[in-house]
PDB file of C-alpha atoms in Angstrom:
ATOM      1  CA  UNK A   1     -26.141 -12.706  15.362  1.00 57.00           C
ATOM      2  CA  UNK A   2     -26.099 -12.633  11.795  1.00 67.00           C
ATOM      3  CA  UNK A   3     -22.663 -11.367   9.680  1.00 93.00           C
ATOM      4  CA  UNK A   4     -20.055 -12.368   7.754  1.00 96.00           C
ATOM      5  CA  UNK A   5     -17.309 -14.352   9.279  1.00 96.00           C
ATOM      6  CA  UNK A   6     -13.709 -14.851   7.461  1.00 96.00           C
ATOM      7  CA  UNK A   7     -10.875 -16.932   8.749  1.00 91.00           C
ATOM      8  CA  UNK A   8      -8.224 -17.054   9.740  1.00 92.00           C
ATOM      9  CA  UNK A   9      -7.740 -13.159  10.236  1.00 93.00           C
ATOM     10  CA  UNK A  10      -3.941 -13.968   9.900  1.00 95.00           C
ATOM     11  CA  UNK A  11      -2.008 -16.063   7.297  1.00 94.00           C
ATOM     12  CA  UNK A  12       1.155 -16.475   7.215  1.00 94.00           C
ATOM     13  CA  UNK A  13       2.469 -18.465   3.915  1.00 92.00           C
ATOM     14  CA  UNK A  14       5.604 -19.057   1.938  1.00 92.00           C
ATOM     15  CA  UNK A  15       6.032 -18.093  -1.469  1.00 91.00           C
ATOM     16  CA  UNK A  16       5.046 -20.605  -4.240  1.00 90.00           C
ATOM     17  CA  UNK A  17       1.993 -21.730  -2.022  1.00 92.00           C
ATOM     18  CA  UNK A  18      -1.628 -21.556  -3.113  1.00 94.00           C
ATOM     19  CA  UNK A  19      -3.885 -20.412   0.091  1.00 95.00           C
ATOM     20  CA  UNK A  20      -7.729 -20.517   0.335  1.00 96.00           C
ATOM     21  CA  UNK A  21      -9.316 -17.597   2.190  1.00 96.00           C
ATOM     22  CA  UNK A  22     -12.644 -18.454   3.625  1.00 97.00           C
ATOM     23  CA  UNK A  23     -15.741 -16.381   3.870  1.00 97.00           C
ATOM     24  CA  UNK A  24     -19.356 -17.170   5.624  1.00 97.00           C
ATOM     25  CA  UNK A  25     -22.383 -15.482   6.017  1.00 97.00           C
ATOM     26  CA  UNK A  26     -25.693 -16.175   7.614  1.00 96.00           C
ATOM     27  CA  UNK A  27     -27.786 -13.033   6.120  1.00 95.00           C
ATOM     28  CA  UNK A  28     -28.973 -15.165   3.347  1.00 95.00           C
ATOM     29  CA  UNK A  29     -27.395 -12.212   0.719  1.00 94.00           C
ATOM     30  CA  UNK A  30     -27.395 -13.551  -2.690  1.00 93.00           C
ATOM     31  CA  UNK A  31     -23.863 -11.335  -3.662  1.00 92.00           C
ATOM     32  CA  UNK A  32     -21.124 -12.209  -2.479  1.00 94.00           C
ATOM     33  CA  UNK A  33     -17.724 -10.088  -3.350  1.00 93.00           C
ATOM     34  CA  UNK A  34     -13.744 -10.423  -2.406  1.00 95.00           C
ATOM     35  CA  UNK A  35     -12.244  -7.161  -2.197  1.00 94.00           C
ATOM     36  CA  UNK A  36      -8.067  -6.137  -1.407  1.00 95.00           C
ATOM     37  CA  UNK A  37      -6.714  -3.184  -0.138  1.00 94.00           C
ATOM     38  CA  UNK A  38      -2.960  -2.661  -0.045  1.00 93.00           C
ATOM     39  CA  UNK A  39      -1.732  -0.434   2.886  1.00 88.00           C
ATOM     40  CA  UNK A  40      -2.563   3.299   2.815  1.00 84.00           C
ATOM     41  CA  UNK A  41      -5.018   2.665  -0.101  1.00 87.00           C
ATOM     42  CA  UNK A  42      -8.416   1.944  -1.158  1.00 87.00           C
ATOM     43  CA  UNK A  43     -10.234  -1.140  -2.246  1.00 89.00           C
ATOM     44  CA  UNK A  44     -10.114  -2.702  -5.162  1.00 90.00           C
ATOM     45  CA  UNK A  45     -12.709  -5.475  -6.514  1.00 89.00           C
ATOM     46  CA  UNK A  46     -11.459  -9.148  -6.873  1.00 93.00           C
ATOM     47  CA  UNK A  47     -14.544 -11.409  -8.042  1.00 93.00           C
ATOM     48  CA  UNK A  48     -17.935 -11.245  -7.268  1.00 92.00           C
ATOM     49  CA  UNK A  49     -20.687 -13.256  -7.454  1.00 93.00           C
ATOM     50  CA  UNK A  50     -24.468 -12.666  -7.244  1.00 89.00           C
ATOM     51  CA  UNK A  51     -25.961 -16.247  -7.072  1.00 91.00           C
ATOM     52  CA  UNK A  52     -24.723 -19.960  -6.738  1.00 94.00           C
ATOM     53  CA  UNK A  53     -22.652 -21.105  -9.158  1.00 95.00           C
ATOM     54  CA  UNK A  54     -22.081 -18.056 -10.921  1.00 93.00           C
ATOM     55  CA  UNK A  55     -18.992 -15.195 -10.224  1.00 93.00           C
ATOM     56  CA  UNK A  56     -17.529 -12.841 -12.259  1.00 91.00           C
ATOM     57  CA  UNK A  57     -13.960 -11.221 -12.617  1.00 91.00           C
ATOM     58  CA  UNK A  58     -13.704  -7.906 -11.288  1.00 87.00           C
ATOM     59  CA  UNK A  59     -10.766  -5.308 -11.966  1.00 85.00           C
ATOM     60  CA  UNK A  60      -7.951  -7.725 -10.244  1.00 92.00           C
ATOM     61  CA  UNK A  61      -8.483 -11.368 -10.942  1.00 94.00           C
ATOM     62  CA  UNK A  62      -5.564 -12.647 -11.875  1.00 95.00           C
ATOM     63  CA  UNK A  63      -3.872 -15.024  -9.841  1.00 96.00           C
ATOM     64  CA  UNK A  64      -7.091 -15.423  -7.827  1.00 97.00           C
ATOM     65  CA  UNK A  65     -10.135 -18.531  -8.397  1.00 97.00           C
ATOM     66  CA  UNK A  66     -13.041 -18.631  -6.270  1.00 98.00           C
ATOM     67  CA  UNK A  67     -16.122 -20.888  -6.311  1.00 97.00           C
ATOM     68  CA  UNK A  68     -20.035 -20.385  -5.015  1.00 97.00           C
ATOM     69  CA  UNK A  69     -20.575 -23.372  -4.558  1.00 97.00           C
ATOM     70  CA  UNK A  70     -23.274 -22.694  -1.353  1.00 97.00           C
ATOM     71  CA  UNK A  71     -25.212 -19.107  -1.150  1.00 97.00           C
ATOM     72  CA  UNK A  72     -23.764 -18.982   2.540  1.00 97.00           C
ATOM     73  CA  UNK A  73     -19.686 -19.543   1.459  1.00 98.00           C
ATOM     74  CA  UNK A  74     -17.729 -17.635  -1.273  1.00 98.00           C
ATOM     75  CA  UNK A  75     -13.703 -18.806  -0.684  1.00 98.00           C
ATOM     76  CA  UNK A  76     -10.916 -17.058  -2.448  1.00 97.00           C
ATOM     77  CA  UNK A  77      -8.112 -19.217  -3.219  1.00 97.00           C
ATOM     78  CA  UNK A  78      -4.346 -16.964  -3.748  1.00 96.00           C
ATOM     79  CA  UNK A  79      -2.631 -18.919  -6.196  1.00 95.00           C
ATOM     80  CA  UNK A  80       1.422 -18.842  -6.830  1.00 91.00           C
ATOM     81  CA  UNK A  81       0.189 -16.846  -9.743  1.00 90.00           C
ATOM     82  CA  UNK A  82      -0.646 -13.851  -8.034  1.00 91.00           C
ATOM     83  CA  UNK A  83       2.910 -11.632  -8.229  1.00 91.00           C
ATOM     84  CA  UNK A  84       2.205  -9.513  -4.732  1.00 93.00           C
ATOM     85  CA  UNK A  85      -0.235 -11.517  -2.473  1.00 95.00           C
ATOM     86  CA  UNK A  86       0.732  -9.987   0.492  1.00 96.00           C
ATOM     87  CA  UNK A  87      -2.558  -7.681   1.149  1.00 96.00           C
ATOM     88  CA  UNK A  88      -5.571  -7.362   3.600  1.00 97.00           C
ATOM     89  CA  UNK A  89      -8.565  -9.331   1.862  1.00 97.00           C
ATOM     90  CA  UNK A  90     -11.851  -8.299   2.481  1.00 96.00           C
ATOM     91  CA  UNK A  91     -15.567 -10.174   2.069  1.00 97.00           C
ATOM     92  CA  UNK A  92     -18.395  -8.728   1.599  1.00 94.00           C
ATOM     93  CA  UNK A  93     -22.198  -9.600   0.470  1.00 94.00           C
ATOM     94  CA  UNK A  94     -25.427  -7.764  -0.093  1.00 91.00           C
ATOM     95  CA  UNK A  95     -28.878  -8.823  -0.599  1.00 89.00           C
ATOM     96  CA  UNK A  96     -28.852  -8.507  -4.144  1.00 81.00           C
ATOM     97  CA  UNK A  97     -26.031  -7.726  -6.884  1.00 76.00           C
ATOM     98  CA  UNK A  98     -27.072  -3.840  -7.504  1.00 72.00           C
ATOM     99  CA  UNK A  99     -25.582  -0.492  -6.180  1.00 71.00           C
ATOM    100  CA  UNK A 100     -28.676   0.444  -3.989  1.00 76.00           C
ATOM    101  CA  UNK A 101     -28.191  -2.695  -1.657  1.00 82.00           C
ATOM    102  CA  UNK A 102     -25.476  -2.069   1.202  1.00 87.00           C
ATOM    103  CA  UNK A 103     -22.567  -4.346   1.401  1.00 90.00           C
ATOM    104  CA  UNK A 104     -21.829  -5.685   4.606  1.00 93.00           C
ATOM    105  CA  UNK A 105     -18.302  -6.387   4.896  1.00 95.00           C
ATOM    106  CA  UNK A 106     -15.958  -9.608   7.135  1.00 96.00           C
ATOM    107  CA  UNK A 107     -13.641  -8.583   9.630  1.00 95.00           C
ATOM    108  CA  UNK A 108     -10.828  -9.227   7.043  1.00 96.00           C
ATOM    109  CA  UNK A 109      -7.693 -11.651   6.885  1.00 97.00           C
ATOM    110  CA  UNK A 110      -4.628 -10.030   6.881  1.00 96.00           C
ATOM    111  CA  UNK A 111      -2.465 -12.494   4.337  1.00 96.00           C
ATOM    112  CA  UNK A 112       1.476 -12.511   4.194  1.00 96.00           C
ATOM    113  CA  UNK A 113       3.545 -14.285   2.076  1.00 93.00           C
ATOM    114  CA  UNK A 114       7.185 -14.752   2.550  1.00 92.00           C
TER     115      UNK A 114
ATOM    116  CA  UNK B   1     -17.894   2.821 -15.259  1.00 52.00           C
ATOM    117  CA  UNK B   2     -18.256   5.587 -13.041  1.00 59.00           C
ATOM    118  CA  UNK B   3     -14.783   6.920 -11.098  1.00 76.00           C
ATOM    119  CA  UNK B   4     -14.995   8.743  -7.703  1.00 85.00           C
ATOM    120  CA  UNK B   5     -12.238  11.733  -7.029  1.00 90.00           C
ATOM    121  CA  UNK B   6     -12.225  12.734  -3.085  1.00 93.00           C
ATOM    122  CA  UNK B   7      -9.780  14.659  -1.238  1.00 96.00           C
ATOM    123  CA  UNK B   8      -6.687  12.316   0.493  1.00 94.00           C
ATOM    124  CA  UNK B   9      -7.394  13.621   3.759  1.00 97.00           C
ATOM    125  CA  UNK B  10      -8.767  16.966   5.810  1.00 97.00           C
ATOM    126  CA  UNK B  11      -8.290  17.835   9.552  1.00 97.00           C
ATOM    127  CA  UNK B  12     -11.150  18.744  11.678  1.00 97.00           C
ATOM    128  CA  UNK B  13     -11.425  19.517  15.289  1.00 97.00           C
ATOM    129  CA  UNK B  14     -13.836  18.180  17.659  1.00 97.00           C
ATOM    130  CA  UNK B  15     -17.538  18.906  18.076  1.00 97.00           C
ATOM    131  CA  UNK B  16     -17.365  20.577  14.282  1.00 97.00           C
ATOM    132  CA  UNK B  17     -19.291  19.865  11.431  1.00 97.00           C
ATOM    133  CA  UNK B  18     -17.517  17.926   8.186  1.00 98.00           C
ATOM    134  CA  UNK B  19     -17.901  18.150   4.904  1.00 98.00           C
ATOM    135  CA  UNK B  20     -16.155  15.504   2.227  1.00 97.00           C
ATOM    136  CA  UNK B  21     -17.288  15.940  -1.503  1.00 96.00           C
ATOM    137  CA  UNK B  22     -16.901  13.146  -3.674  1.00 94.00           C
ATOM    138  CA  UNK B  23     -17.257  13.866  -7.433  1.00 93.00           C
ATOM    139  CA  UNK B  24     -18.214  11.309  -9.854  1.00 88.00           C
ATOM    140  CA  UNK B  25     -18.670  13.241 -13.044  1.00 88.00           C
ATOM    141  CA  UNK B  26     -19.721  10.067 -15.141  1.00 84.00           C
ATOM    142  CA  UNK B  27     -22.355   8.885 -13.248  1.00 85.00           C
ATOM    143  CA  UNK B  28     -24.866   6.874 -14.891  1.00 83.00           C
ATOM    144  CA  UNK B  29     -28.789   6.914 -14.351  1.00 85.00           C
ATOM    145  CA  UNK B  30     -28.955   3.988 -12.450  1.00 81.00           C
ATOM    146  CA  UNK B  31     -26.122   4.555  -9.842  1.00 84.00           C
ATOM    147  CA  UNK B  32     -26.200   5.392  -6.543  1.00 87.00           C
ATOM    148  CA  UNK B  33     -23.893   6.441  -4.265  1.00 90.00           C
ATOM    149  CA  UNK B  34     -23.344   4.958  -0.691  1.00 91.00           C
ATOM    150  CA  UNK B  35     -20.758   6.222   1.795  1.00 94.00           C
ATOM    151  CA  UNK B  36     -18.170   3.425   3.984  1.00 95.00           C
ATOM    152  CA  UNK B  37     -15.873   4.655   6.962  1.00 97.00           C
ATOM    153  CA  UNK B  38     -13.707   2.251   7.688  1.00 96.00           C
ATOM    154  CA  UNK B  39     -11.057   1.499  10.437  1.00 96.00           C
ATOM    155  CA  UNK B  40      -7.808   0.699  10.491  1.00 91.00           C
ATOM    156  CA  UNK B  41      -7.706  -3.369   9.958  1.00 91.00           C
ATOM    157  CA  UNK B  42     -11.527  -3.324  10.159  1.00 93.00           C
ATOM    158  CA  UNK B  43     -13.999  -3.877   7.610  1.00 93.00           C
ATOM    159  CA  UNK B  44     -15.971  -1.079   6.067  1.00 94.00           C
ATOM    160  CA  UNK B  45     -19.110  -0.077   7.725  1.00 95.00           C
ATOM    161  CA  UNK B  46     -22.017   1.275   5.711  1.00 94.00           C
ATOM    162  CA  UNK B  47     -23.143   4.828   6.557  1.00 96.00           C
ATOM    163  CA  UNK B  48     -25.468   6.441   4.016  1.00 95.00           C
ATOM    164  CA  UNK B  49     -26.770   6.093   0.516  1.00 93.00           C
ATOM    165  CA  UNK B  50     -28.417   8.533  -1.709  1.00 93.00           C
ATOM    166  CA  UNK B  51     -29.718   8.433  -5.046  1.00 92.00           C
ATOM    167  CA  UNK B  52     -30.629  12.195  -5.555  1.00 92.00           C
ATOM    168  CA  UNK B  53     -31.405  15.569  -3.339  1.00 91.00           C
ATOM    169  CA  UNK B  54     -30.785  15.260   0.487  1.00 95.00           C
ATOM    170  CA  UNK B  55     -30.588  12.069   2.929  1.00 96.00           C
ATOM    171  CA  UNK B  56     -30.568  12.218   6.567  1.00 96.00           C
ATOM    172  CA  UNK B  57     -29.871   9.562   8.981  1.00 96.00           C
ATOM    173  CA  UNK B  58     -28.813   9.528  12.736  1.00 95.00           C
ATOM    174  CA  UNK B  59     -25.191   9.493  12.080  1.00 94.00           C
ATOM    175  CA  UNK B  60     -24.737  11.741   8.922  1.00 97.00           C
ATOM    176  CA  UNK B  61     -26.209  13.654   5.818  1.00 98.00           C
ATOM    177  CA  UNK B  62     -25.614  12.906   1.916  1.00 98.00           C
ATOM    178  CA  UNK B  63     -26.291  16.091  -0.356  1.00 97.00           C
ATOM    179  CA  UNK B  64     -26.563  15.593  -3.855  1.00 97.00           C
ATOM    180  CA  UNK B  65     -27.150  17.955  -6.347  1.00 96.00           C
ATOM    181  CA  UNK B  66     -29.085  18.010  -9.256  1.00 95.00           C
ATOM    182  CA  UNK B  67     -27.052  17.174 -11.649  1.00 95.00           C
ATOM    183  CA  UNK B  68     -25.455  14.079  -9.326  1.00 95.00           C
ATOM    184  CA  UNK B  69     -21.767  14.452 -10.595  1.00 94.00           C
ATOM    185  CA  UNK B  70     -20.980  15.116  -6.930  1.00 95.00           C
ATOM    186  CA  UNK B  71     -22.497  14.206  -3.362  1.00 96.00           C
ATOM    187  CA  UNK B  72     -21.561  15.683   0.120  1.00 97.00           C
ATOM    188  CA  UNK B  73     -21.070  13.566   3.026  1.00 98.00           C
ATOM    189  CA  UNK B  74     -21.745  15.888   6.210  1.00 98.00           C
ATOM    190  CA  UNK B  75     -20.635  14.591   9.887  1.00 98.00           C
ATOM    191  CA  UNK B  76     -22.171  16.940  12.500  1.00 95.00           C
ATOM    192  CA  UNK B  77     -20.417  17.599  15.362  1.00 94.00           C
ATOM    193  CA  UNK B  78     -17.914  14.886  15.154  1.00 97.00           C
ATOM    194  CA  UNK B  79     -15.935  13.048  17.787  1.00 97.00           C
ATOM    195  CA  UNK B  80     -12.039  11.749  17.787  1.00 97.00           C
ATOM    196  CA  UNK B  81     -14.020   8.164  17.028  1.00 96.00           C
ATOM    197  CA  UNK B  82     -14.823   9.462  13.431  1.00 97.00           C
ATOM    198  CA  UNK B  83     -11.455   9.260  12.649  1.00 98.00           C
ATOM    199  CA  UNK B  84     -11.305   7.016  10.152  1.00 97.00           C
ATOM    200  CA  UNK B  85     -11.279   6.887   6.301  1.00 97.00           C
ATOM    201  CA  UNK B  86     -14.353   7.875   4.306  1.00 97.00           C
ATOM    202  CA  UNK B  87     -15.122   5.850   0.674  1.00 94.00           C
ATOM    203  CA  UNK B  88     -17.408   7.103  -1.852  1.00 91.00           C
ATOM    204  CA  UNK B  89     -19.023   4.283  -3.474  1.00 87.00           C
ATOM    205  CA  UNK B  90     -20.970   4.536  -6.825  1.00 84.00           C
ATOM    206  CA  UNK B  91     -22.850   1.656  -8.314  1.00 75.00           C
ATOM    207  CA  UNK B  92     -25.516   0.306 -10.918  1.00 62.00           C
ATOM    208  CA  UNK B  93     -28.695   0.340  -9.352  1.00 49.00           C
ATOM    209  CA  UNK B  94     -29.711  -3.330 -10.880  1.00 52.00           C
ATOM    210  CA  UNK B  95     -29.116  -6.636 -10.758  1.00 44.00           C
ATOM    211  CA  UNK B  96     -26.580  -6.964 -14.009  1.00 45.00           C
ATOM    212  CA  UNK B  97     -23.524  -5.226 -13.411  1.00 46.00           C
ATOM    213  CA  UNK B  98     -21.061  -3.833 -13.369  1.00 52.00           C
ATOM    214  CA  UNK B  99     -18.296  -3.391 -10.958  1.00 56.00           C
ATOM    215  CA  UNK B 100     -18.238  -1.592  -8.001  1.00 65.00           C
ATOM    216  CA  UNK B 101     -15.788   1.589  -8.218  1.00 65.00           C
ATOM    217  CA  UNK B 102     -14.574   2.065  -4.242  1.00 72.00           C
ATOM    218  CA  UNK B 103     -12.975   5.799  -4.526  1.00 66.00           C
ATOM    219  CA  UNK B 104      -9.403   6.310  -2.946  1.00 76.00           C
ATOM    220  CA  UNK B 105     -11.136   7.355   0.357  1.00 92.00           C
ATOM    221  CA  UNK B 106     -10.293  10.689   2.321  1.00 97.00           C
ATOM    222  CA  UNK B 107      -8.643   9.801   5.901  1.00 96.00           C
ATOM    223  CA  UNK B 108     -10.224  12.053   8.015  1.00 98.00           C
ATOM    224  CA  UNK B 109      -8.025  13.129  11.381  1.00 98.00           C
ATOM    225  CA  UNK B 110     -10.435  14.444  14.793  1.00 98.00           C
ATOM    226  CA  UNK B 111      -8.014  16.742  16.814  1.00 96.00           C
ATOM    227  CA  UNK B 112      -8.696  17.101  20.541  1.00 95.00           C
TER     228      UNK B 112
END
């Protein structure tokens, strides 16, 4: 089956920590994208990236890296930087980096920090 | 970049028709607009996209007018499994862009 896998789907960390968030797929989509979504609201754009070795800031990057480093594998790292980590994170890719390709989203890891 | 307004939520009762308006007055030429539902502690699911005039698919319709500062997502006949929250999505329609602007979504409650 293809998809998008991301593990774990809970994380449990302590404060001070940085944690790596990982994200697969097998639909050979060139854009990749790492979304959050705080409880009762919407989603809001982390990075993104539409081919290896290239990824761009969205409207929440800081405290956040990520690397493309294979088309199939887009981790986001959390770093001690980030002031309120404690969110749902959500993956996503699409064929191509452009509004008229559907984004398939990950299951989602549900990240707390203590 | 182009900002979404929906309603926060609407009621509807089983085996009715919904309606959810999304307006997105700054729309550029290139964007189009694709509808999510999404569960709780699920991923988003894709359910429609539009560029302009009327799209039909086997789950819902997109309306969009003319001048494409607002679409209409329309759920025939829905089910308590469509409760869920709805996200208007508007984006460029090419490769260099721009971010993606998820609106705030409209949780939509199915009553027996």
């Amino acid at each position: 089956d293809g998809g998008i896998t991301q593990s774990p789907k809970y994380l449990f960390r302590k404060e001070g920590q940085n944690v790596t968030l990982s994200c697969e797929q097998n639909l050979n989509h060139d854009a990749m994208y790492w979304y959050r979504q705080d409880p009762g609201q919407g989603l809001r754009l982390i990075y993104y990236s539409q081919i290896v070795n290239d990824f761009q800031k969205g409207d929440i990057a800081e405290g956040y890296s990520v690397s493309r480093e294979k088309k199939e594998s887009f981790p986001l790292t959390v770093t001690s930087a980030q002031k309120n980590p404690t969110a749902f994170y959500l993956c996503a890719s699409s064929r191509l980096l452009a509004g008229s390709y559907e984004q398939y989203f990950g299951p989602g890891t549900r990240l707390t920090v203590t | 970049l182009a900002k979404t307004t929906q309603p926060i939520s609407m009621d509807s009762y089983e085996g009715q028709e919904v309606n959810i308006t999304c307006s997105h007055n700054n729309i550029a030429t290139n964007d189009y607009i694709t509808w999510y539902q999404q569960f709780p502690s699920q991923g988003p699911r894709f359910i429609i996209q539009g560029y302009k005039t009327k799209v039909t698919n086997e789950v819902a319709s997109l309306f969009i007018p003319a001048d494409r500062k607002s679409s209409t997502l329309s759920l025939p006949r829905v089910s308590l499994s469509d409760t869920a929250v709805y996200y208007c999505l508007v984006g460029v329609g090419d490769n260099y862009g721009q971010n993606f602007v998820f609106g705030p979504g409209t949780r939509l409650s199915v009553l027996p």
